[in-house]
């Protein structure tokens, strides 16, 4: 037995050591190895590997002569801040991380274990797609991954970390997960690479230009977070996990707050101008409200006219959705609606209360928006809010006009509590536009149309847009001092923490596409 144990130890040493030349090549590209990445992600000494000695059984094209252990993917579990996390990491040093039948089976097993154990799954992606030599067996392996991604959706948090070039099927699995992280220069995602694009369309483009981190973080919206190096990227994955529950049956982890729940936010009185047409930075409002000014913004560089962030109020995790007046005046458009809708659904799936900060002039008008389907895309956000059963508190800071007011979690679509600041203007449209419609004939027939318009705008504001109009009709629960915002939100969420809302019995809804 001692001889056998010694033999096993030598075998493990061989597996863990890898091929020095391949390791050197990986480092030369500015990339870490799969095992180095796992060490960064998990608590020291906590990783438990499974199927380390797995080898493929494929034949042909020289595969029978090359049967490395692990088959190019490392699978197992460990802990992040003491909580269990399952992980798989492509090993680019073996077959370029390409997925074959044995490789896929290992991933299927760890995904099944994560779902059964009710713990998050993190994939460290650095693979060249399907292993061509294994043909349809490799494609079927991807199908099994996609099926499990979908089954786990809304059940356990799924995080994809892109750490190399990932094409075809290797890009579809991350798209099915909750969050996608990328590293600039070294990671790319695309369905067909630059060579295929050139062959089919004649367009010439680099890998980063086609599917790099900045492209997906700013243009396509595929990537939620982009960083300059792997170490920072993986550290932020750990931070995100600290804000998420283990599964949909648990609440996010709470911490003992150092920031007083009674802290007044006096700076808000000067930060937000009363005049609705003057911009300000909504991120500064969020910083004033949340614990210690700390929050994690999701999709920070895509659809910047709306903000989606995770933070804490009195130690409890909350999701914050806010219009950003600094970008497009904070209007809702196609991309902003999609971004916020997905975030609302994620929060609702994982029991994260939602705080909505409203300062919206409406939906973005234009031919491009209408032809691009702003109706169905805007309806996605409306559907997501209406379907959400977590505690929901909305706060109108200044203006809230038209359909955008309704969509931004108004009382009429199910917000549990609706608050407003004394500068709020809630109406069908701005006073100028409303007066031009309602009093069109009076203005046209007046001796001085401009003076008449100014008078009627003032009259309309006084009658229908004063700060207490919505409160008088029960559509706003309270008008509060901006300095009391933090305490008011904490108090509201504390009351709603045990909220239970049942949806009608159904297989599933049919949300706008």
Coordinates of C-alpha atoms in Angstrom, one line a residue:
X1 CA 0.0 0.0 0.0
X2 CA 2.8 2.4 0.8
X3 CA 4.2 1.8 -2.7
X4 CA 0.8 2.5 -4.2
X5 CA 0.5 5.7 -2.2
X6 CA 3.9 6.8 -3.4
X7 CA 2.9 6.1 -6.9
X8 CA -0.2 8.2 -6.5
X9 CA 1.8 11.1 -5.0
X10 CA 4.1 11.1 -8.0
X11 CA 1.1 11.0 -10.4
X12 CA -0.4 14.0 -8.6
X13 CA 2.9 15.8 -8.7
X14 CA 3.0 15.3 -12.5
X15 CA -0.6 16.5 -12.9
X16 CA -0.1 19.6 -10.8
X17 CA 3.2 20.5 -12.3
X18 CA 2.0 20.5 -15.9
X19 CA 4.3 21.0 -18.8
X20 CA 6.8 23.8 -18.0
X21 CA 7.0 25.0 -21.6
X22 CA 3.2 25.4 -21.8
X23 CA 3.2 27.2 -18.4
X24 CA 5.9 29.6 -19.6
X25 CA 3.9 30.3 -22.8
X26 CA 0.8 31.1 -20.8
X27 CA 2.7 33.5 -18.6
X28 CA 4.3 35.1 -21.7
X29 CA 0.9 36.1 -22.9
X30 CA 0.3 37.9 -19.6
X31 CA -2.1 35.2 -18.4
X32 CA -2.2 33.1 -15.3
X33 CA -2.6 29.3 -15.4
X34 CA -5.9 27.7 -14.4
X35 CA -4.6 26.6 -11.0
X36 CA -3.2 30.1 -10.2
X37 CA -6.6 31.6 -11.0
X38 CA -8.4 29.2 -8.7
X39 CA -5.9 30.0 -5.9
X40 CA -6.7 33.7 -6.3
X41 CA -10.5 33.1 -6.3
X42 CA -10.8 30.7 -3.4
X43 CA -9.8 31.0 0.3
X44 CA -6.2 29.6 0.8
X45 CA -6.2 25.8 1.1
X46 CA -9.9 25.4 0.5
X47 CA -10.0 24.0 -3.0
X48 CA -11.2 20.4 -3.4
X49 CA -10.6 19.1 -6.9
X50 CA -12.7 16.4 -8.5
X51 CA -11.9 14.1 -11.5
X52 CA -8.3 15.3 -11.5
X53 CA -7.3 12.0 -13.2
X54 CA -9.9 12.1 -15.9
X55 CA -8.7 11.4 -19.5
X56 CA -10.5 11.4 -22.8
X57 CA -11.3 8.2 -24.7
X58 CA -11.4 9.7 -28.2
X59 CA -9.4 8.2 -31.1
X60 CA -8.3 9.5 -34.5
X61 CA -6.4 12.5 -35.6
X62 CA -3.6 11.6 -33.1
X63 CA -5.8 11.9 -30.1
X64 CA -5.1 8.4 -28.9
X65 CA -1.5 9.3 -28.5
X66 CA -2.2 12.4 -26.4
X67 CA -4.3 11.7 -23.3
X68 CA -3.3 14.3 -20.6
X69 CA -4.9 14.1 -17.2
X70 CA -7.7 16.6 -16.4
X71 CA -8.5 16.8 -20.2
X72 CA -8.0 20.6 -20.1
X73 CA -10.4 21.6 -17.4
X74 CA -10.0 21.8 -13.6
X75 CA -13.2 21.3 -11.6
X76 CA -14.0 21.3 -7.9
X77 CA -15.2 23.5 -5.0
X78 CA -13.8 25.7 -2.2
X79 CA -14.8 28.7 -0.2
X80 CA -14.9 32.4 -0.6
X81 CA -14.9 34.2 2.7
X82 CA -15.9 30.9 4.3
X83 CA -18.9 30.2 2.0
X84 CA -18.9 27.3 -0.5
X85 CA -18.4 28.1 -4.2
X86 CA -18.1 25.6 -7.1
X87 CA -15.7 26.4 -9.9
X88 CA -14.4 25.1 -13.2
X89 CA -11.4 26.5 -15.0
X90 CA -10.3 25.9 -18.6
X91 CA -6.6 25.0 -18.8
X92 CA -5.3 26.6 -22.0
X93 CA -2.1 24.6 -21.7
X94 CA -4.0 21.4 -22.6
X95 CA -5.6 21.3 -26.1
X96 CA -5.9 25.1 -25.9
X97 CA -8.7 24.6 -23.3
X98 CA -10.9 23.2 -26.1
X99 CA -14.0 21.2 -25.0
X100 CA -14.2 17.5 -25.8
X101 CA -16.6 14.9 -24.4
X102 CA -14.6 14.1 -21.2
X103 CA -14.0 17.8 -20.6
X104 CA -17.7 18.6 -20.9
X105 CA -18.7 15.7 -18.7
X106 CA -16.5 17.1 -15.9
X107 CA -18.2 20.5 -16.3
X108 CA -21.6 18.8 -16.3
X109 CA -20.8 17.1 -13.0
X110 CA -19.6 20.2 -11.2
X111 CA -22.7 22.1 -12.4
X112 CA -25.0 19.4 -11.2
X113 CA -23.2 19.4 -7.8
X114 CA -23.5 23.2 -7.5
X115 CA -27.3 23.1 -8.2
X116 CA -27.8 20.2 -5.8
X117 CA -25.7 21.9 -3.1
X118 CA -27.3 25.3 -3.6
X119 CA -24.0 27.2 -4.0
X120 CA -22.7 29.7 -6.6
X121 CA -20.9 28.5 -9.7
X122 CA -17.9 30.5 -11.1
X123 CA -16.4 29.5 -14.5
X124 CA -12.9 30.7 -15.4
X125 CA -13.1 30.7 -19.2
X126 CA -10.0 30.4 -21.4
X127 CA -10.9 27.9 -24.0
X128 CA -10.7 27.7 -27.8
X129 CA -14.3 26.4 -28.3
X130 CA -15.3 22.9 -29.3
X131 CA -12.5 20.3 -29.9
X132 CA -12.8 19.8 -33.6
X133 CA -11.2 16.4 -33.6
X134 CA -14.2 15.1 -31.5
X135 CA -16.8 16.4 -33.8
X136 CA -20.5 16.2 -32.7
X137 CA -19.6 14.8 -29.3
X138 CA -18.0 18.2 -28.4
X139 CA -21.1 20.0 -29.7
X140 CA -23.3 17.8 -27.5
X141 CA -21.1 18.6 -24.6
X142 CA -21.8 22.3 -25.0
X143 CA -25.5 21.5 -25.3
X144 CA -25.4 19.9 -21.8
X145 CA -23.7 23.0 -20.4
X146 CA -26.3 25.3 -21.9
X147 CA -29.1 23.2 -20.5
X148 CA -27.6 23.3 -17.0
X149 CA -27.0 27.0 -17.2
X150 CA -30.7 27.5 -17.9
X151 CA -31.8 25.1 -15.2
X152 CA -29.5 26.9 -12.7
X153 CA -30.7 30.4 -13.8
X154 CA -32.4 32.1 -10.8
X155 CA -31.5 29.2 -8.6
X156 CA -27.8 29.8 -7.9
X157 CA -25.6 32.7 -8.8
X158 CA -23.6 32.0 -12.0
X159 CA -20.6 34.1 -12.7
X160 CA -18.5 33.8 -15.9
X161 CA -14.9 35.2 -15.9
X162 CA -13.5 35.5 -19.4
X163 CA -9.7 35.2 -19.3
X164 CA -8.8 34.3 -22.9
X165 CA -10.2 34.0 -26.4
X166 CA -13.6 32.3 -26.2
X167 CA -15.5 31.7 -29.5
X168 CA -18.6 29.9 -30.6
X169 CA -20.1 27.7 -27.9
X170 CA -17.6 29.0 -25.4
X171 CA -19.3 32.5 -25.6
X172 CA -22.9 31.3 -25.4
X173 CA -22.6 29.7 -21.9
X174 CA -21.4 33.0 -20.3
X175 CA -24.3 34.8 -22.0
X176 CA -26.7 32.6 -20.1
X177 CA -25.1 33.4 -16.7
X178 CA -25.9 36.2 -14.3
X179 CA -22.6 38.2 -14.6
X180 CA -19.7 38.3 -17.1
X181 CA -16.2 39.6 -16.2
X182 CA -13.5 40.3 -18.8
X183 CA -9.9 41.3 -18.8
X184 CA -8.7 43.9 -21.3
X185 CA -6.3 42.8 -24.1
X186 CA -6.3 39.1 -23.1
X187 CA -9.9 38.1 -23.2
X188 CA -12.3 38.1 -26.1
X189 CA -15.8 36.8 -26.9
X190 CA -17.3 36.3 -30.3
X191 CA -19.5 33.8 -32.1
X192 CA -17.3 33.8 -35.3
X193 CA -13.7 35.1 -35.2
X194 CA -12.0 37.8 -37.3
X195 CA -10.9 35.3 -40.0
X196 CA -14.4 34.0 -40.6
X197 CA -15.8 37.6 -40.6
X198 CA -13.3 38.5 -43.2
X199 CA -14.0 35.5 -45.3
X200 CA -17.8 36.1 -45.2
X201 CA -18.1 39.9 -45.2
X202 CA -14.7 41.1 -46.3
X203 CA -14.4 43.2 -43.1
X204 CA -11.0 43.2 -41.5
X205 CA -10.9 43.6 -37.7
X206 CA -8.7 42.5 -34.8
X207 CA -9.8 40.1 -32.1
X208 CA -10.1 42.9 -29.5
X209 CA -11.9 45.2 -32.0
X210 CA -14.4 42.4 -32.7
X211 CA -15.0 41.0 -29.2
X212 CA -12.6 42.6 -26.6
X213 CA -13.5 43.7 -23.1
X214 CA -14.1 47.3 -24.0
X215 CA -16.3 46.5 -26.9
X216 CA -18.5 44.2 -24.8
X217 CA -18.5 46.6 -21.8
X218 CA -19.4 49.7 -23.8
X219 CA -21.1 48.7 -27.0
X220 CA -22.7 45.3 -26.9
X221 CA -23.5 45.1 -23.1
X222 CA -22.4 41.4 -23.0
X223 CA -19.8 42.2 -20.4
X224 CA -20.8 43.5 -16.9
X225 CA -17.3 44.2 -15.6
X226 CA -14.0 44.9 -17.3
X227 CA -10.6 45.2 -15.7
X228 CA -7.0 45.7 -16.7
X229 CA -5.5 42.5 -15.1
X230 CA -6.6 39.1 -13.9
X231 CA -5.7 39.8 -10.2
X232 CA -8.1 42.8 -10.0
X233 CA -10.8 41.0 -11.9
X234 CA -10.8 37.9 -9.7
X235 CA -10.7 40.1 -6.5
X236 CA -13.8 41.8 -7.8
X237 CA -15.5 38.4 -8.3
X238 CA -14.9 37.7 -4.7
X239 CA -16.4 41.1 -3.7
X240 CA -19.5 40.4 -5.9
X241 CA -19.9 37.0 -4.2
X242 CA -20.0 38.7 -0.8
X243 CA -23.1 40.6 -2.0
X244 CA -25.0 37.6 -3.3
X245 CA -26.8 34.8 -1.5
X246 CA -25.8 31.2 -1.9
X247 CA -29.1 30.4 -3.7
X248 CA -32.6 31.6 -4.2
X249 CA -33.8 30.1 -0.9
X250 CA -31.5 32.4 1.1
X251 CA -31.1 36.1 1.7
X252 CA -27.9 37.9 0.8
X253 CA -25.3 37.9 3.6
X254 CA -25.8 40.8 6.1
X255 CA -22.9 42.5 7.9
X256 CA -22.7 44.6 11.1
X257 CA -22.7 48.2 9.7
X258 CA -20.2 50.8 10.8
X259 CA -22.3 53.5 9.2
X260 CA -25.1 54.8 11.4
X261 CA -28.6 54.1 10.1
X262 CA -29.6 57.5 11.4
X263 CA -26.9 59.5 9.6
X264 CA -28.4 62.5 7.9
X265 CA -27.4 63.3 4.3
X266 CA -27.2 67.1 4.4
X267 CA -25.1 67.2 1.3
X268 CA -28.0 66.0 -0.8
X269 CA -29.7 69.4 -0.2
X270 CA -27.0 71.1 -2.3
X271 CA -26.1 68.2 -4.6
X272 CA -29.3 68.0 -6.5
X273 CA -30.5 71.2 -8.2
X274 CA -34.2 72.1 -7.9
X275 CA -34.4 73.0 -11.6
X276 CA -35.3 69.9 -13.6
X277 CA -33.1 70.8 -16.6
X278 CA -29.9 71.1 -14.6
X279 CA -27.7 67.9 -14.6
X280 CA -26.0 66.3 -11.6
X281 CA -24.2 63.1 -11.0
X282 CA -26.5 60.4 -9.6
X283 CA -23.6 58.3 -8.4
X284 CA -22.9 61.0 -5.8
X285 CA -26.4 60.6 -4.5
X286 CA -26.0 56.9 -4.2
X287 CA -22.7 57.3 -2.4
X288 CA -24.4 59.6 0.2
X289 CA -27.1 57.1 0.8
X290 CA -25.4 53.7 1.0
X291 CA -23.3 52.4 3.8
X292 CA -19.8 54.0 3.8
X293 CA -20.4 55.2 0.3
X294 CA -19.5 51.8 -1.1
X295 CA -21.4 50.1 -3.9
X296 CA -20.6 47.9 -7.0
X297 CA -22.0 49.3 -10.2
X298 CA -23.1 46.7 -12.8
X299 CA -22.7 47.5 -16.5
X300 CA -21.1 50.7 -15.5
X301 CA -20.0 51.7 -19.1
X302 CA -23.0 50.4 -21.0
X303 CA -26.3 52.4 -21.2
X304 CA -24.9 55.0 -18.9
X305 CA -28.2 56.9 -18.7
X306 CA -29.3 54.4 -16.0
X307 CA -27.4 53.1 -13.1
X308 CA -27.7 49.6 -11.7
X309 CA -25.7 48.9 -8.5
X310 CA -25.4 46.6 -5.5
X311 CA -24.7 48.2 -2.1
X312 CA -25.7 48.0 1.5
X313 CA -28.2 49.9 3.7
X314 CA -27.7 49.2 7.4
X315 CA -25.7 46.2 6.6
X316 CA -28.3 44.6 4.3
X317 CA -27.7 44.2 0.6
X318 CA -29.9 46.2 -1.8
X319 CA -30.1 46.7 -5.5
X320 CA -30.2 50.3 -6.6
X321 CA -31.6 51.4 -10.0
X322 CA -31.3 55.1 -10.8
X323 CA -31.7 57.5 -13.7
X324 CA -28.4 59.3 -14.5
X325 CA -29.2 63.0 -15.4
X326 CA -25.6 63.5 -16.6
X327 CA -26.1 61.2 -19.6
X328 CA -29.0 61.9 -22.0
X329 CA -30.7 63.7 -19.2
X330 CA -31.5 60.3 -17.7
X331 CA -34.1 59.3 -20.3
X332 CA -35.0 55.7 -20.8
X333 CA -34.0 54.2 -24.1
X334 CA -33.7 50.7 -25.6
X335 CA -30.4 49.8 -23.9
X336 CA -31.2 51.4 -20.5
X337 CA -34.5 49.5 -20.4
X338 CA -32.8 46.2 -21.2
X339 CA -30.0 46.8 -18.6
X340 CA -32.4 47.7 -15.8
X341 CA -34.9 44.9 -16.6
X342 CA -32.2 42.2 -16.3
X343 CA -30.9 43.8 -13.1
X344 CA -34.4 43.8 -11.6
X345 CA -34.9 40.2 -12.5
X346 CA -31.5 39.2 -10.9
X347 CA -32.4 41.0 -7.7
X348 CA -35.8 39.4 -7.6
X349 CA -34.4 36.0 -8.2
X350 CA -31.9 36.3 -5.4
X351 CA -34.0 38.0 -2.7
X352 CA -32.3 41.4 -3.0
X353 CA -34.6 44.4 -2.2
X354 CA -34.8 47.1 -4.8
X355 CA -34.5 50.8 -4.3
X356 CA -35.4 52.9 -7.3
X357 CA -34.2 56.6 -7.5
X358 CA -36.3 58.4 -10.1
X359 CA -35.4 61.5 -12.1
X360 CA -36.6 60.8 -15.6
X361 CA -37.9 63.1 -18.3
X362 CA -39.5 60.3 -20.3
X363 CA -38.5 57.8 -23.0
X364 CA -36.0 58.9 -25.7
X365 CA -37.9 60.0 -28.8
X366 CA -36.6 59.3 -32.3
X367 CA -37.1 57.2 -35.4
X368 CA -34.1 54.9 -34.5
X369 CA -35.7 54.2 -31.1
X370 CA -39.1 53.4 -32.5
X371 CA -37.8 51.3 -35.3
X372 CA -35.4 49.6 -32.9
X373 CA -38.4 48.4 -30.8
X374 CA -38.5 50.8 -27.8
X375 CA -42.0 49.7 -27.2
X376 CA -41.1 46.0 -26.6
X377 CA -37.7 46.9 -24.9
X378 CA -39.3 49.4 -22.6
X379 CA -41.9 46.8 -21.8
X380 CA -39.2 44.4 -20.6
X381 CA -38.5 46.8 -17.7
X382 CA -42.2 47.2 -17.0
X383 CA -42.6 43.5 -16.9
X384 CA -39.6 42.9 -14.7
X385 CA -40.9 45.4 -12.1
X386 CA -44.5 44.1 -12.2
X387 CA -43.3 40.5 -11.8
X388 CA -40.8 41.3 -8.9
X389 CA -41.9 40.2 -5.4
X390 CA -39.0 41.4 -3.3
X391 CA -39.4 44.6 -1.2
X392 CA -39.5 47.6 -3.5
X393 CA -39.1 51.2 -2.5
X394 CA -39.1 54.1 -5.0
X395 CA -38.0 57.7 -4.5
X396 CA -38.8 60.5 -6.9
X397 CA -36.0 63.1 -6.6
X398 CA -37.2 65.6 -9.2
X399 CA -39.1 65.0 -12.4
X400 CA -41.0 61.9 -13.3
X401 CA -42.9 62.3 -16.5
X402 CA -45.2 60.1 -18.6
X403 CA -44.8 56.4 -19.2
X404 CA -41.3 56.5 -17.9
X405 CA -42.7 57.5 -14.4
X406 CA -44.9 54.5 -14.5
X407 CA -42.2 52.1 -15.6
X408 CA -39.7 53.3 -13.0
X409 CA -41.5 51.4 -10.2
X410 CA -44.4 53.7 -9.5
X411 CA -47.0 52.7 -6.9
X412 CA -49.4 51.8 -9.7
X413 CA -47.2 48.8 -10.8
X414 CA -46.6 47.5 -7.3
X415 CA -43.9 49.5 -5.5
X416 CA -44.4 48.8 -1.8
X417 CA -43.6 52.4 -0.8
X418 CA -43.2 55.5 -2.9
X419 CA -41.4 58.5 -1.5
X420 CA -40.6 61.9 -3.0
X421 CA -38.5 64.9 -2.3
X422 CA -40.1 68.4 -2.1
X423 CA -38.9 69.3 -5.6
X424 CA -40.7 66.4 -7.2
X425 CA -42.7 67.0 -10.4
X426 CA -44.8 64.0 -11.4
X427 CA -47.0 64.5 -14.5
X428 CA -47.9 63.3 -17.9
X429 CA -45.3 65.6 -19.4
X430 CA -43.3 68.8 -18.6
X431 CA -45.3 71.9 -18.0
X432 CA -44.2 73.6 -21.3
X433 CA -45.3 70.7 -23.4
X434 CA -48.5 70.2 -21.5
X435 CA -49.5 73.8 -21.8
X436 CA -48.8 73.8 -25.6
X437 CA -51.2 70.8 -25.9
X438 CA -53.9 71.8 -23.4
X439 CA -54.0 75.5 -24.1
X440 CA -53.1 75.5 -27.7
X441 CA -56.1 77.5 -28.9
X442 CA -55.9 80.0 -26.0
X443 CA -52.2 80.7 -26.7
X444 CA -52.8 81.0 -30.5
X445 CA -55.6 83.5 -30.0
X446 CA -53.9 85.6 -27.4
X447 CA -52.6 89.1 -28.2
X448 CA -49.2 88.2 -26.8
X449 CA -48.8 84.4 -27.3
X450 CA -45.5 84.2 -25.4
X451 CA -46.8 86.0 -22.3
X452 CA -50.0 83.8 -22.4
X453 CA -47.9 80.7 -22.7
X454 CA -45.7 81.7 -19.7
X455 CA -48.8 82.4 -17.6
X456 CA -50.5 79.2 -18.5
X457 CA -47.4 77.1 -17.9
X458 CA -47.2 78.7 -14.4
X459 CA -50.9 77.9 -13.9
X460 CA -50.5 74.3 -15.0
X461 CA -47.5 73.8 -12.7
X462 CA -49.4 75.3 -9.7
X463 CA -52.5 73.1 -10.3
X464 CA -51.1 69.8 -11.5
X465 CA -47.4 69.7 -10.8
X466 CA -46.9 71.0 -7.3
X467 CA -44.8 68.7 -5.0
X468 CA -47.8 67.4 -3.0
X469 CA -50.2 66.7 -5.9
X470 CA -49.3 62.9 -6.1
X471 CA -49.2 62.6 -2.2
X472 CA -52.7 64.1 -2.0
X473 CA -53.9 61.3 -4.2
X474 CA -52.1 58.5 -2.4
X475 CA -49.7 57.9 -5.2
X476 CA -46.8 59.0 -3.1
X477 CA -46.7 57.7 0.5
X478 CA -44.6 60.6 1.9
X479 CA -42.7 63.7 0.9
X480 CA -39.4 63.7 2.8
X481 CA -36.5 66.0 3.6
X482 CA -33.7 64.9 1.3
X483 CA -31.3 64.8 4.3
X484 CA -33.5 62.0 5.8
X485 CA -33.4 59.8 2.7
X486 CA -31.0 57.2 4.1
X487 CA -33.0 56.7 7.3
X488 CA -36.3 56.7 5.5
X489 CA -35.1 53.9 3.1
X490 CA -33.6 51.9 5.9
X491 CA -36.8 52.1 7.9
X492 CA -39.0 51.2 4.9
X493 CA -36.8 48.2 4.0
X494 CA -36.7 47.0 7.6
X495 CA -40.5 46.9 7.7
X496 CA -40.7 45.1 4.4
X497 CA -38.0 42.5 5.1
X498 CA -40.5 39.8 5.9
X499 CA -42.7 40.6 2.9
X500 CA -44.3 37.6 1.1
X501 CA -46.1 38.1 -2.2
X502 CA -47.4 35.1 -4.1
X503 CA -47.7 35.2 -7.9
X504 CA -50.6 33.5 -9.7
X505 CA -50.1 29.8 -10.4
X506 CA -48.5 29.4 -13.8
X507 CA -45.7 27.5 -15.6
X508 CA -43.9 30.8 -16.4
X509 CA -44.7 34.1 -17.9
X510 CA -44.1 35.2 -21.5
X511 CA -42.1 38.4 -21.1
X512 CA -41.5 40.8 -24.0
X513 CA -38.7 39.6 -26.3

